[in-house]
Short mmCIF file of C-alpha atoms in Angstrom, two decimals:
data_model
loop_
_atom_site.label_atom_id
_atom_site.label_comp_id
_atom_site.label_asym_id
_atom_site.label_seq_id
_atom_site.Cartn_x
_atom_site.Cartn_y
_atom_site.Cartn_z
CA MET T 369 154.35 100.53 110.41
CA GLU T 370 156.64 101.07 107.40
CA PRO T 371 156.67 104.58 105.76
CA ARG T 372 154.95 104.31 102.14
CA LEU T 373 155.42 106.79 99.07
CA VAL T 374 152.04 108.99 98.94
CA GLY T 375 151.25 109.30 95.54
CA PRO T 376 148.91 112.45 93.75
CA GLY T 377 145.89 112.52 94.23
CA PRO T 378 142.45 114.32 96.21
CA TYR T 379 143.21 114.81 100.00
CA ARG T 380 146.91 113.85 99.60
CA ALA T 381 147.53 116.22 103.11
CA THR T 382 144.83 114.69 104.86
CA ARG T 383 146.63 111.22 104.06
CA LEU T 384 149.71 112.45 105.02
CA TRP T 385 148.62 114.20 108.12
CA ASN T 386 146.87 109.87 109.55
CA GLU T 387 150.07 108.60 108.18
CA ILE T 388 152.57 110.44 110.59
CA ILE T 389 150.27 110.52 113.51
CA GLU T 390 150.13 106.34 112.79
CA LEU T 391 153.96 106.36 112.47
CA PHE T 392 154.62 108.86 115.51
CA ARG T 393 152.40 106.36 117.36
CA ALA T 394 154.12 103.33 116.66
CA GLY T 395 157.70 104.14 116.56
CA MET T 396 157.30 106.93 120.03
CA PRO T 397 158.74 104.78 122.84
CA LEU T 398 156.85 105.02 125.88
CA ARG T 399 157.35 105.10 129.75
CA LYS T 400 157.16 105.54 133.24
CA HIS T 401 158.21 108.86 134.16
CA ARG T 402 158.32 111.54 137.54
CA CYS T 403 157.08 114.48 138.09
CA ARG T 404 156.80 116.75 141.24
CA PHE T 405 157.05 113.46 143.21
CA LYS T 406 154.67 111.30 141.13
CA SER T 407 154.76 108.34 138.71
CA TYR T 408 153.44 108.48 135.15
CA GLU T 409 152.35 105.82 133.07
CA ARG T 410 153.42 105.56 129.16
CA CYS T 411 154.37 108.79 128.90
CA PHE T 412 157.46 110.73 127.21
CA LYS T 413 159.13 114.07 127.34
CA ALA T 414 158.31 116.80 124.46
CA SER T 415 162.64 116.18 123.81
CA GLU T 416 162.04 112.95 123.30
CA ALA T 417 158.90 113.24 121.02
CA VAL T 418 161.10 116.02 118.99
CA ASP T 419 163.86 113.67 118.44
CA CYS T 420 161.70 110.55 117.85
CA LEU T 421 159.62 113.06 115.22
CA HIS T 422 162.57 114.43 114.02
CA GLU T 423 163.99 111.33 112.69
CA LEU T 424 160.78 109.84 111.48
CA LEU T 425 160.41 112.90 109.15
CA GLY T 426 163.75 112.97 108.10
CA SER T 427 163.48 109.45 106.48
CA ASN T 428 160.23 109.52 105.33
CA GLN T 429 160.57 110.10 101.34
CA ASN T 430 157.77 112.15 101.75
CA PHE T 431 159.60 114.89 103.10
CA GLY T 432 163.03 114.07 103.19
CA PRO T 433 165.84 115.14 105.14
CA GLU T 434 165.93 118.72 105.16
CA VAL T 435 163.68 118.73 107.75
CA THR T 436 164.37 121.28 110.53
CA ARG T 437 163.84 120.67 114.25
CA ASP T 438 162.21 123.68 114.46
CA GLN T 439 159.68 122.66 112.07
CA THR T 440 159.20 119.76 114.15
CA VAL T 441 158.68 122.14 116.90
CA LYS T 442 155.73 123.10 115.05
CA LEU T 443 153.79 120.52 114.02
CA LEU T 444 153.76 118.77 117.66
CA LYS T 445 152.61 122.40 118.39
CA LYS T 446 149.73 121.38 115.56
CA PHE T 447 149.70 117.95 117.42
CA LEU T 448 148.60 119.17 120.58
CA LYS T 449 146.24 121.91 119.49
CA ASN T 450 144.46 118.58 117.36
CA HIS T 451 144.79 116.47 120.70
CA VAL T 452 146.77 113.90 118.58
CA ILE T 453 148.66 114.49 122.16
CA GLU T 454 147.69 115.72 124.95
CA ASP T 455 149.94 116.93 128.79
CA ILE T 456 149.68 114.44 131.39
CA LYS T 457 146.78 116.20 133.31
CA GLY T 458 144.31 115.54 129.97
CA ARG T 459 145.18 119.63 128.47
CA TRP T 460 145.07 120.00 124.57
CA GLY T 461 143.72 122.77 122.11
CA LYS T 462 146.75 125.38 122.62
CA GLU T 463 149.95 125.68 120.88
CA ASP T 464 152.14 125.79 124.09
CA PHE T 465 154.41 123.10 122.76
CA GLN T 466 158.13 123.42 123.83
CA ASP T 467 161.18 121.56 123.28
CA ASP T 468 161.64 120.99 127.07
CA GLY T 469 161.17 118.32 129.58
CA HIS T 470 157.21 118.24 130.19
CA LEU T 471 155.25 115.18 130.05
CA TYR T 472 152.87 114.32 127.45
CA ARG T 473 150.89 111.02 126.34
CA PHE T 474 148.59 109.69 123.43
CA PRO T 475 144.60 109.90 123.80
CA PRO T 476 143.10 106.80 123.81
CA SER T 477 140.81 108.24 121.41
CA SER T 478 141.63 108.08 117.79
CA PRO T 479 143.07 111.51 116.19
CA LEU T 480 142.85 110.21 112.35
CA LYS T 481 141.47 112.88 110.58
CA PRO T 482 138.26 111.90 108.37
CA TYR T 483 138.50 112.24 104.39
CA PRO T 484 135.64 114.85 103.21
CA LYS T 485 133.18 113.61 101.91
CA LYS T 486 131.65 114.79 98.04
CA THR T 487 129.53 113.18 95.41
CA SER T 488 131.07 110.92 93.36
CA CYS T 489 131.85 112.61 89.82
CA GLY T 490 133.18 109.47 88.11
CA LYS T 491 136.06 109.56 85.63
CA GLY T 492 136.46 113.43 84.94
CA ILE T 493 137.14 113.24 81.13
CA ILE T 494 137.90 116.70 80.04
CA LYS T 495 136.06 117.60 77.10
CA PHE T 496 137.38 119.30 74.30
CA PRO T 497 135.73 122.27 71.90
CA ASP T 498 133.86 120.86 68.99
CA TRP T 499 134.23 123.11 66.17
CA ASN T 500 132.63 121.04 63.32
CA GLU T 501 129.44 122.12 64.03
CA PRO T 502 128.22 124.78 61.43
CA LYS T 503 127.17 128.32 62.68
CA ALA T 504 123.41 128.93 63.07
CA GLY T 505 121.33 129.22 60.47
CA THR T 506 123.09 126.83 57.78
CA SER T 507 123.06 123.91 57.24
CA GLN T 508 125.59 120.80 55.93
CA GLU T 509 122.60 119.93 53.24
CA HIS T 510 122.86 123.45 51.68
CA ILE T 511 126.32 122.87 51.04
CA LEU T 512 127.31 123.12 47.17
CA VAL T 513 128.27 118.81 46.49
CA LYS T 514 130.52 118.90 43.48
CA SER T 515 130.97 115.25 42.19
CA VAL T 516 134.31 114.35 40.75
CA THR T 517 134.83 111.14 38.43
CA MET T 518 138.14 110.18 37.76
CA ASN T 519 139.25 107.18 35.19
CA SER T 520 142.47 105.29 35.96
CA GLU T 521 144.33 107.46 33.12
CA VAL T 522 143.71 110.88 34.26
CA TRP T 523 144.55 109.46 37.75
CA TYR T 524 147.52 108.34 36.66
CA LYS T 525 148.29 111.57 34.38
CA ARG T 526 147.88 113.37 37.75
CA HIS T 527 151.05 110.99 39.30
CA SER T 528 148.87 108.81 41.46
CA ILE T 529 148.47 105.30 42.25
CA ALA T 530 145.32 105.18 43.65
CA ILE T 531 142.68 103.19 41.20
CA GLY T 532 139.19 103.16 40.38
CA GLU T 533 136.84 106.33 40.65
CA VAL T 534 136.41 109.25 43.00
CA PRO T 535 133.10 109.09 44.76
CA ALA T 536 130.93 112.29 45.17
CA CYS T 537 132.63 114.67 48.07
CA LYS T 538 132.27 118.07 49.63
CA LEU T 539 134.31 120.50 51.35
CA VAL T 540 133.80 120.75 54.97
CA PHE T 541 134.34 124.15 55.91
CA ARG T 542 135.81 124.60 59.67
CA ARG T 543 134.35 127.49 61.86
CA GLU T 544 136.63 130.37 62.19
CA LEU T 545 138.21 130.14 65.48
CA THR T 546 138.00 133.17 67.69
CA GLN T 547 140.48 134.05 70.35
CA THR T 548 137.96 132.86 73.03
CA ASN T 549 137.78 129.50 70.55
CA ILE T 550 141.80 129.34 70.62
CA GLU T 551 141.63 129.92 74.32
CA GLU T 552 139.22 127.30 75.71
CA ILE T 553 141.48 124.40 73.35
CA TRP T 554 144.67 125.50 75.15
CA LYS T 555 142.87 125.45 78.99
CA SER T 556 141.16 122.05 77.66
CA MET T 557 144.43 120.46 76.10
CA THR T 558 146.61 121.76 79.04
CA LEU T 559 144.30 120.13 81.77
CA SER T 560 143.87 117.02 80.22
CA GLN T 561 147.87 116.97 79.78
CA LEU T 562 148.27 117.74 83.74
CA GLN T 563 145.41 114.99 84.58
CA LYS T 564 147.57 112.51 82.53
CA VAL T 565 150.82 113.01 84.49
CA LEU T 566 149.27 113.25 87.47
CA GLY T 567 147.70 109.72 86.67
CA LEU T 568 144.15 110.92 87.99
CA ASP T 569 140.58 110.11 87.07
CA SER T 570 139.50 113.29 87.38
CA LEU T 571 141.15 116.47 88.18
CA ASP T 572 137.43 117.31 90.18
CA GLU T 573 139.25 116.63 93.56
CA VAL T 574 142.20 118.30 93.47
CA LEU T 575 141.67 121.56 91.19
CA ASP T 576 138.04 123.44 90.19
CA THR T 577 138.42 123.76 86.52
CA LYS T 578 135.87 126.35 86.04
CA LEU T 579 138.42 128.81 88.18
CA VAL T 580 141.16 128.45 85.64
CA ASN T 581 141.48 131.35 83.42
CA SER T 582 142.51 130.21 79.51
CA LYS T 583 143.94 134.08 79.08
CA HIS T 584 146.39 133.43 81.72
CA ILE T 585 147.62 130.50 80.10
CA VAL T 586 148.04 132.01 76.79
CA GLN T 587 149.78 135.01 78.23
CA ASN T 588 152.51 132.64 80.34
CA THR T 589 153.30 130.85 77.22
CA TYR T 590 153.44 133.98 74.51
CA ASN T 591 154.28 137.12 76.54
CA VAL T 592 157.92 136.20 77.74
CA ASN T 593 161.27 137.85 77.15
CA LYS T 594 164.58 136.05 76.17
CA GLN T 595 165.40 134.98 79.69
CA GLY T 596 161.97 132.91 79.35
CA ILE T 597 160.05 135.95 82.20
CA VAL T 598 156.56 136.89 81.73
CA THR T 599 156.08 140.51 80.49
CA LEU T 600 152.98 141.85 81.91
CA GLU T 601 150.39 143.55 79.52
CA ASP T 602 148.71 145.73 82.71
CA LYS T 603 152.22 147.58 84.15
CA SER T 604 150.11 148.56 87.36
CA LYS T 605 150.87 144.90 88.35
CA GLU T 606 154.68 144.73 88.23
CA PRO T 607 156.76 144.33 90.92
CA PRO T 608 158.40 147.96 92.10
CA HIS T 609 161.31 149.08 91.53
CA TRP T 610 162.92 149.38 94.62
CA ILE T 611 162.26 145.66 95.15
CA LEU T 612 163.77 144.33 91.41
CA SER T 613 166.60 146.32 92.46
CA ALA T 614 167.20 144.51 95.84
CA MET T 615 166.37 140.97 94.27
CA LYS T 616 169.33 141.75 91.59
CA CYS T 617 171.88 142.56 94.05
CA LEU T 618 171.63 139.85 95.96
CA ALA T 619 171.43 137.84 93.03
CA ASN T 620 174.31 138.89 91.52
CA TRP T 621 176.68 139.63 94.71
CA PRO T 622 178.58 141.39 94.40
CA SER T 623 177.99 142.38 91.37
CA CYS T 624 175.04 144.79 92.01
CA SER T 625 174.65 147.03 88.91
CA ASP T 626 171.32 148.71 90.42
CA LEU T 627 172.97 149.39 94.03
CA LYS T 628 176.39 151.15 94.97
CA GLN T 629 178.64 148.80 96.39
CA PRO T 630 177.96 148.63 100.33
CA THR T 631 179.84 150.67 102.74
CA TYR T 632 179.14 149.22 105.96
CA SER T 633 178.77 145.69 107.46
CA GLY T 634 175.67 143.50 107.42
CA PHE T 635 174.25 145.43 104.06
CA GLU T 636 173.43 142.63 102.12
CA ARG T 637 171.47 141.12 105.31
CA ASP T 638 169.25 144.44 105.66
CA VAL T 639 168.84 143.80 101.66
CA PHE T 640 167.87 140.53 102.50
CA LYS T 641 165.49 141.63 105.28
CA THR T 642 163.79 144.32 103.26
CA ILE T 643 163.04 141.47 100.31
CA VAL T 644 161.31 139.20 102.75
CA ASP T 645 159.14 141.66 104.45
CA TYR T 646 157.97 142.52 100.94
CA PHE T 647 156.95 138.58 100.09
CA SER T 648 156.04 137.90 103.72
CA GLN T 649 152.99 141.03 103.21
CA MET T 650 151.36 139.61 100.14
CA LYS T 651 147.44 138.54 101.00
CA GLU T 652 148.39 135.37 98.80
CA PRO T 653 150.84 132.91 98.34
CA LEU T 654 152.24 133.09 94.64
CA LEU T 655 150.80 129.52 93.81
CA THR T 656 147.75 130.64 95.58
CA PHE T 657 145.67 129.34 97.60
CA HIS T 658 143.14 127.26 94.49
CA PHE T 659 146.18 125.52 93.06
CA PHE T 660 147.21 124.46 96.90
CA ASP T 661 145.52 120.54 96.41
CA VAL T 662 147.53 120.53 92.45
CA PHE T 663 150.81 121.49 93.70
CA VAL T 664 150.52 119.29 96.39
CA SER T 665 149.37 116.36 94.54
CA VAL T 666 152.97 117.08 92.41
CA LEU T 667 154.86 116.14 95.32
CA GLY T 668 154.01 112.78 95.49
CA LEU T 669 155.58 112.12 92.18
CA LEU T 670 159.27 113.91 93.16
CA GLN T 671 160.15 110.09 93.27
CA LYS T 672 159.82 110.45 89.25
CA HIS T 673 162.32 113.44 88.15
CA SER T 674 160.65 114.02 84.93
CA LYS T 675 157.20 113.71 85.72
CA ALA T 676 157.56 115.94 88.18
CA VAL T 677 159.04 118.49 86.25
CA GLU T 678 156.56 118.17 83.74
CA ALA T 679 153.70 118.19 86.39
CA LEU T 680 155.15 121.42 87.63
CA GLN T 681 156.04 123.01 84.27
CA ILE T 682 152.24 122.91 83.68
CA SER T 683 150.75 123.60 86.88
CA CYS T 684 153.04 126.60 87.16
CA ILE T 685 151.31 128.04 83.44
CA LEU T 686 148.19 127.81 85.03
CA LEU T 687 148.92 130.96 87.17
CA PRO T 688 148.06 134.74 87.00
CA PRO T 689 151.26 136.16 85.36
CA GLU T 690 151.93 138.20 87.58
CA ASN T 691 151.96 135.90 90.10
CA ARG T 692 154.02 133.22 88.11
CA LYS T 693 156.89 136.18 87.21
CA ARG T 694 156.96 137.14 91.17
CA LEU T 695 157.87 133.48 91.26
CA GLN T 696 160.47 133.14 88.39
CA LEU T 697 162.26 135.98 89.96
CA LEU T 698 162.00 135.30 93.08
CA VAL T 699 163.12 131.91 93.15
CA ARG T 700 165.93 132.08 90.69
CA MET T 701 167.32 135.02 92.93
CA MET T 702 167.25 131.65 95.81
CA ALA T 703 168.94 129.78 93.89
CA ARG T 704 171.82 132.17 93.06
CA ILE T 705 172.00 133.14 96.55
CA SER T 706 172.55 129.43 97.57
CA LEU T 707 174.81 128.94 95.31
CA ASN T 708 176.78 132.08 95.76
CA LYS T 709 180.09 131.33 97.79
CA ASP T 710 181.20 135.17 97.31
CA LEU T 711 177.89 136.36 99.05
CA PRO T 712 178.50 136.65 103.20
CA PRO T 713 176.66 134.29 104.72
CA LEU T 714 172.80 135.96 105.78
CA SER T 715 172.50 134.30 109.41
CA GLU T 716 174.82 133.25 111.73
CA SER T 717 173.35 129.75 112.75
CA VAL T 718 171.28 129.08 110.00
CA ARG T 719 172.80 127.57 106.84
CA THR T 720 172.09 129.85 103.33
CA ARG T 721 170.05 127.25 101.73
CA THR T 722 167.87 126.32 104.60
CA LEU T 723 167.46 129.91 104.98
CA MET T 724 166.04 130.54 101.82
CA VAL T 725 163.27 127.71 102.03
CA GLN T 726 162.44 128.49 105.71
CA ALA T 727 162.03 132.56 104.86
CA PHE T 728 159.95 132.06 101.53
CA SER T 729 158.30 128.64 101.48
CA ARG T 730 155.11 129.86 103.32
CA CYS T 731 154.73 132.95 100.85
CA ILE T 732 155.49 130.57 97.77
CA LEU T 733 152.77 127.54 98.95
CA CYS T 734 150.35 127.45 101.83
CA SER T 735 147.34 126.63 102.63
CA LYS T 736 144.05 129.39 102.97
CA ASP T 737 142.24 127.51 105.84
CA GLU T 738 145.46 126.42 108.37
CA MET T 739 146.53 122.60 107.14
CA ASP T 740 148.62 120.64 109.87
CA LEU T 741 151.32 120.11 106.98
CA ASP T 742 151.71 122.92 104.87
CA GLU T 743 154.69 124.35 105.57
CA LEU T 744 156.27 120.82 105.65
CA LEU T 745 154.67 120.14 102.36
CA ALA T 746 155.87 123.97 101.09
CA ALA T 747 159.50 123.07 102.50
CA LYS T 748 159.84 120.56 100.50
CA LEU T 749 158.33 121.84 97.44
CA VAL T 750 160.21 124.98 97.29
CA SER T 751 163.62 122.85 97.94
CA PHE T 752 162.70 121.37 94.70
CA LEU T 753 161.73 124.01 92.54
CA MET T 754 165.13 125.87 93.48
CA ASP T 755 167.08 122.44 92.23
CA ASN T 756 164.75 122.39 88.77
CA TYR T 757 163.96 126.42 88.66
CA GLN T 758 165.08 126.54 85.13
CA GLU T 759 163.35 123.33 83.81
CA ILE T 760 160.09 123.97 85.36
CA LEU T 761 159.35 127.79 85.07
CA SER T 762 160.44 127.15 81.19
CA VAL T 763 157.63 127.00 78.98
CA PRO T 764 156.19 123.22 78.32
CA SER T 765 157.82 123.31 74.44
CA ALA T 766 156.33 119.87 73.96
CA LEU T 767 152.53 121.22 75.14
CA LYS T 768 152.79 123.98 73.07
CA SER T 769 153.27 122.45 70.19
CA SER T 770 150.91 119.61 70.38
CA ILE T 771 148.42 122.37 70.86
CA GLU T 772 149.36 124.69 68.11
CA GLU T 773 149.25 121.42 65.65
CA HIS T 774 145.66 120.68 67.13
CA VAL T 775 144.78 124.35 66.38
CA ILE T 776 146.02 124.81 62.42
CA HIS T 777 144.06 120.81 62.38
CA LEU T 778 141.15 122.55 63.01
CA GLN T 779 141.42 125.57 61.25
CA ARG T 780 142.09 123.24 57.48
CA VAL T 781 139.52 122.40 55.35
CA GLN T 782 138.33 119.17 55.25
CA ILE T 783 136.49 116.79 52.30
CA LYS T 784 133.69 114.88 52.85
CA TYR T 785 133.12 111.78 50.80
CA ALA T 786 129.22 110.79 50.12
CA GLY T 787 128.30 108.03 52.46
CA ALA T 788 130.94 109.11 55.06
CA ASP T 789 130.90 111.14 58.25
CA THR T 790 134.31 113.87 58.18
CA ALA T 791 137.01 111.85 60.26
CA THR T 792 137.43 113.22 63.68
CA PHE T 793 140.17 113.45 65.12
CA PRO T 794 140.89 112.65 69.21
CA PRO T 795 142.61 114.98 70.66
CA PRO T 796 146.48 114.93 69.90
CA SER T 797 148.91 112.59 71.95
CA PHE T 798 151.86 114.27 73.71
CA CYS T 799 155.53 112.84 72.75
CA ARG T 800 157.99 111.24 74.51
CA GLN T 801 161.50 110.82 73.70
CA ILE T 802 162.36 107.83 72.32
CA SER T 803 166.05 105.63 70.71
CA THR T 804 167.43 106.30 67.41
CA ASP T 805 166.66 102.17 67.00
CA GLU T 806 162.79 102.86 67.86
CA PHE T 807 162.13 105.75 65.30
CA GLU T 808 163.65 103.84 62.53
CA CYS T 809 161.38 101.22 63.03
CA GLN T 810 158.36 103.14 63.75
CA ARG T 811 159.22 105.11 60.61
CA ALA T 812 159.92 102.09 58.50
CA THR T 813 156.89 100.45 59.62
CA GLY T 814 154.29 103.39 59.84
CA SER T 815 154.66 104.23 56.50
CA GLN T 816 155.17 100.65 54.79
CA GLU T 817 151.38 99.67 56.47
CA PRO T 818 149.24 102.18 54.19
CA LEU T 819 151.44 101.55 51.31
CA THR T 820 151.71 97.55 51.71
CA THR T 821 147.58 97.92 52.04
CA LEU T 822 147.57 100.42 48.36
CA LEU T 823 149.94 97.64 46.63
CA GLU T 824 146.78 94.93 47.84
CA GLU T 825 144.12 96.79 46.58
CA ILE T 826 145.52 97.52 43.10
CA ALA T 827 146.98 93.77 42.85
CA MET T 828 143.03 92.27 43.71
CA ASN T 829 141.55 95.32 41.89
CA LYS T 830 139.04 93.10 39.04
CA GLU T 831 137.44 96.13 38.02
CA ILE T 832 140.40 97.63 35.72
CA SER T 833 142.22 95.92 32.68
CA VAL T 834 145.26 94.03 32.35
CA LYS T 835 146.87 96.66 31.11
CA ASP T 836 146.17 99.51 33.09
CA LYS T 837 146.80 97.52 36.07
CA LYS T 838 150.43 96.19 34.65
CA LYS T 839 151.12 100.52 34.25
CA HIS T 840 149.98 100.77 38.07
CA LEU T 841 152.31 98.06 39.51
CA LYS T 842 155.18 98.92 37.59
CA GLN T 843 155.40 102.69 38.29
CA PHE T 844 154.21 102.09 41.91
CA GLN T 845 157.31 99.21 42.07
CA LYS T 846 159.27 101.89 40.82
CA SER T 847 158.54 104.19 43.43
CA TYR T 848 158.19 102.10 46.27
CA PRO T 849 160.76 99.01 45.40
CA GLU T 850 161.22 98.03 49.00
CA VAL T 851 157.59 97.11 49.35
CA TYR T 852 157.14 95.67 46.34
CA ARG T 853 160.10 93.68 46.68
CA VAL T 854 157.91 92.47 50.15
CA ARG T 855 155.14 91.79 48.00
CA PHE T 856 156.38 89.80 45.04
CA PRO T 857 160.20 88.60 46.12
CA THR T 858 159.96 86.83 42.56
CA PRO T 859 158.07 87.34 38.94
CA GLU T 860 156.81 83.66 39.53
CA THR T 861 154.51 85.57 42.71
CA GLU T 862 154.02 88.68 40.09
CA ALA T 863 152.87 86.45 37.56
CA VAL T 864 149.98 84.77 39.51
CA LEU T 865 148.13 87.99 38.95
CA PHE T 866 148.08 87.39 34.82
CA PRO T 867 147.63 83.75 34.25
CA GLU T 868 148.07 83.31 30.58
CA LYS T 869 144.80 81.95 28.45
CA THR T 870 145.54 78.81 26.84
CA LYS T 871 145.10 78.80 23.14
CA GLN T 872 143.95 76.47 21.34
CA LYS T 873 145.54 75.37 18.23
CA GLN T 874 143.83 74.85 15.09
CA PRO T 875 144.23 71.39 13.59
CA ILE T 876 146.68 71.22 10.28
CA LEU T 877 144.44 70.30 7.19
CA MET T 878 146.55 68.47 4.34
CA TRP T 879 145.68 70.60 2.13
CA ALA T 880 147.00 73.59 3.60
CA LEU T 881 150.29 72.11 2.97
CA LYS T 882 149.79 71.59 -0.40
CA LYS T 883 150.86 75.52 -2.44
CA PRO T 884 148.96 76.05 -5.03
CA PHE T 885 150.55 75.88 -8.79
CA GLN T 886 151.87 79.61 -9.14
CA PRO T 887 153.18 79.95 -13.26
CA PHE T 888 156.50 81.01 -13.78
CA HIS T 889 157.78 84.67 -14.10
CA ARG T 890 160.07 85.38 -16.19
CA THR T 891 162.32 87.75 -14.79
CA ARG T 892 164.38 90.64 -17.00
CA SER T 893 167.99 89.77 -16.63
CA PHE T 894 170.90 92.27 -16.12
CA ARG T 895 173.31 90.42 -17.55
CA MET T 896 175.72 92.94 -19.82
#
């Protein structure tokens, strides 16, 4: 059985659990072993299981080579607890697995986990608030309608190419958006983009959208300092000063601004232990229990770097502001410590980067109910966060601009013509980077299509006089010569619009050739 990448979606942790079990059962060599003068068929030593599973996890793209042997032992303990394996006497249910020579075997029953059964909700579409509805007690019918009639001459004087008469129209005033309305727009569009990036039909299986606080999204977007760190409105939720000083000390080592230089060996390890103890005693991880399934789903996008970064950007602005701030400070410190060659080793046996992941992964991501792979999944996510924290923990600028433009559009006054509904606009699409050539092509085609349509309407309009039509065509040619040249490449193509009327020549009468007799008038001579 070949390992495969498990993409984002509901029950990703369960799918990974089942896949690892199938791979482990298929790849673990089973042999005959002796224990206490007795032979056992189709079994394996605990150390052999650690070797096999550690190699399997390291080569699996869902986990990667950063999985440690100690993490592999912890996973085998969960295998024993969940009856994925049992000892040679059939005992299981306890996590007393050790990396030693004890013998274990696979049980005959299937250890795969069933998927939770939930009512199908179909394709979940994020609904956008509709602010077009009039306020209670008012009706569109009572809005004054002003009939505006414009002939071509007036329209021409207003420097427009359009012709004909403008039908009766009325102004449709948008409802004034409150702060609550704007926050709900932010929530709707943010969740819609997250669903799009994850490639899911619905977020319902990975997130209860009702528990997403729209105020948190707005605060995380706008309440930031120059370094991009969230500033909290409630100062009582700020991290204590002593923990901030300790984090700054290690992050900026050896330039400690808030603390005096250490006077004893091992000072940096004591500071590190203080930080670990502070974050370990939190009742909930920084990414919260509620968003566990969302971040596990994002792990399925790590092979697509840009999509993974965008998905994590959006997911992180859903966090409570106090959690986001602690996450920003902690991950930044972890990344700086891992790259700081001047900092003495914080452990004798573990590399600094591995130590950062092991020490803080569980306080960043874990499930409320004990999950079987949460430690491995958390380690994978924390490693990616450390490598890309500057992008991930910044405000998603494209999303911010798109939502701001949408809010401005909703606040504009719309013009409604008689017999037509007010134009409704779909949720704004999000931009992507394109090449210069593609941009020039889009700019040319995007602007020329409506101009070509307008030119055709002028040319084919039979309700205006030839004089007015020539006037408008001449103005169009002057304003948009390229578009005009495509439609009328030669004077002959233009002349087709104005066919010359054939005038019948009157017959020449013979009597008209004869001039009537004119008497000679003698003029006065000026000769001297």
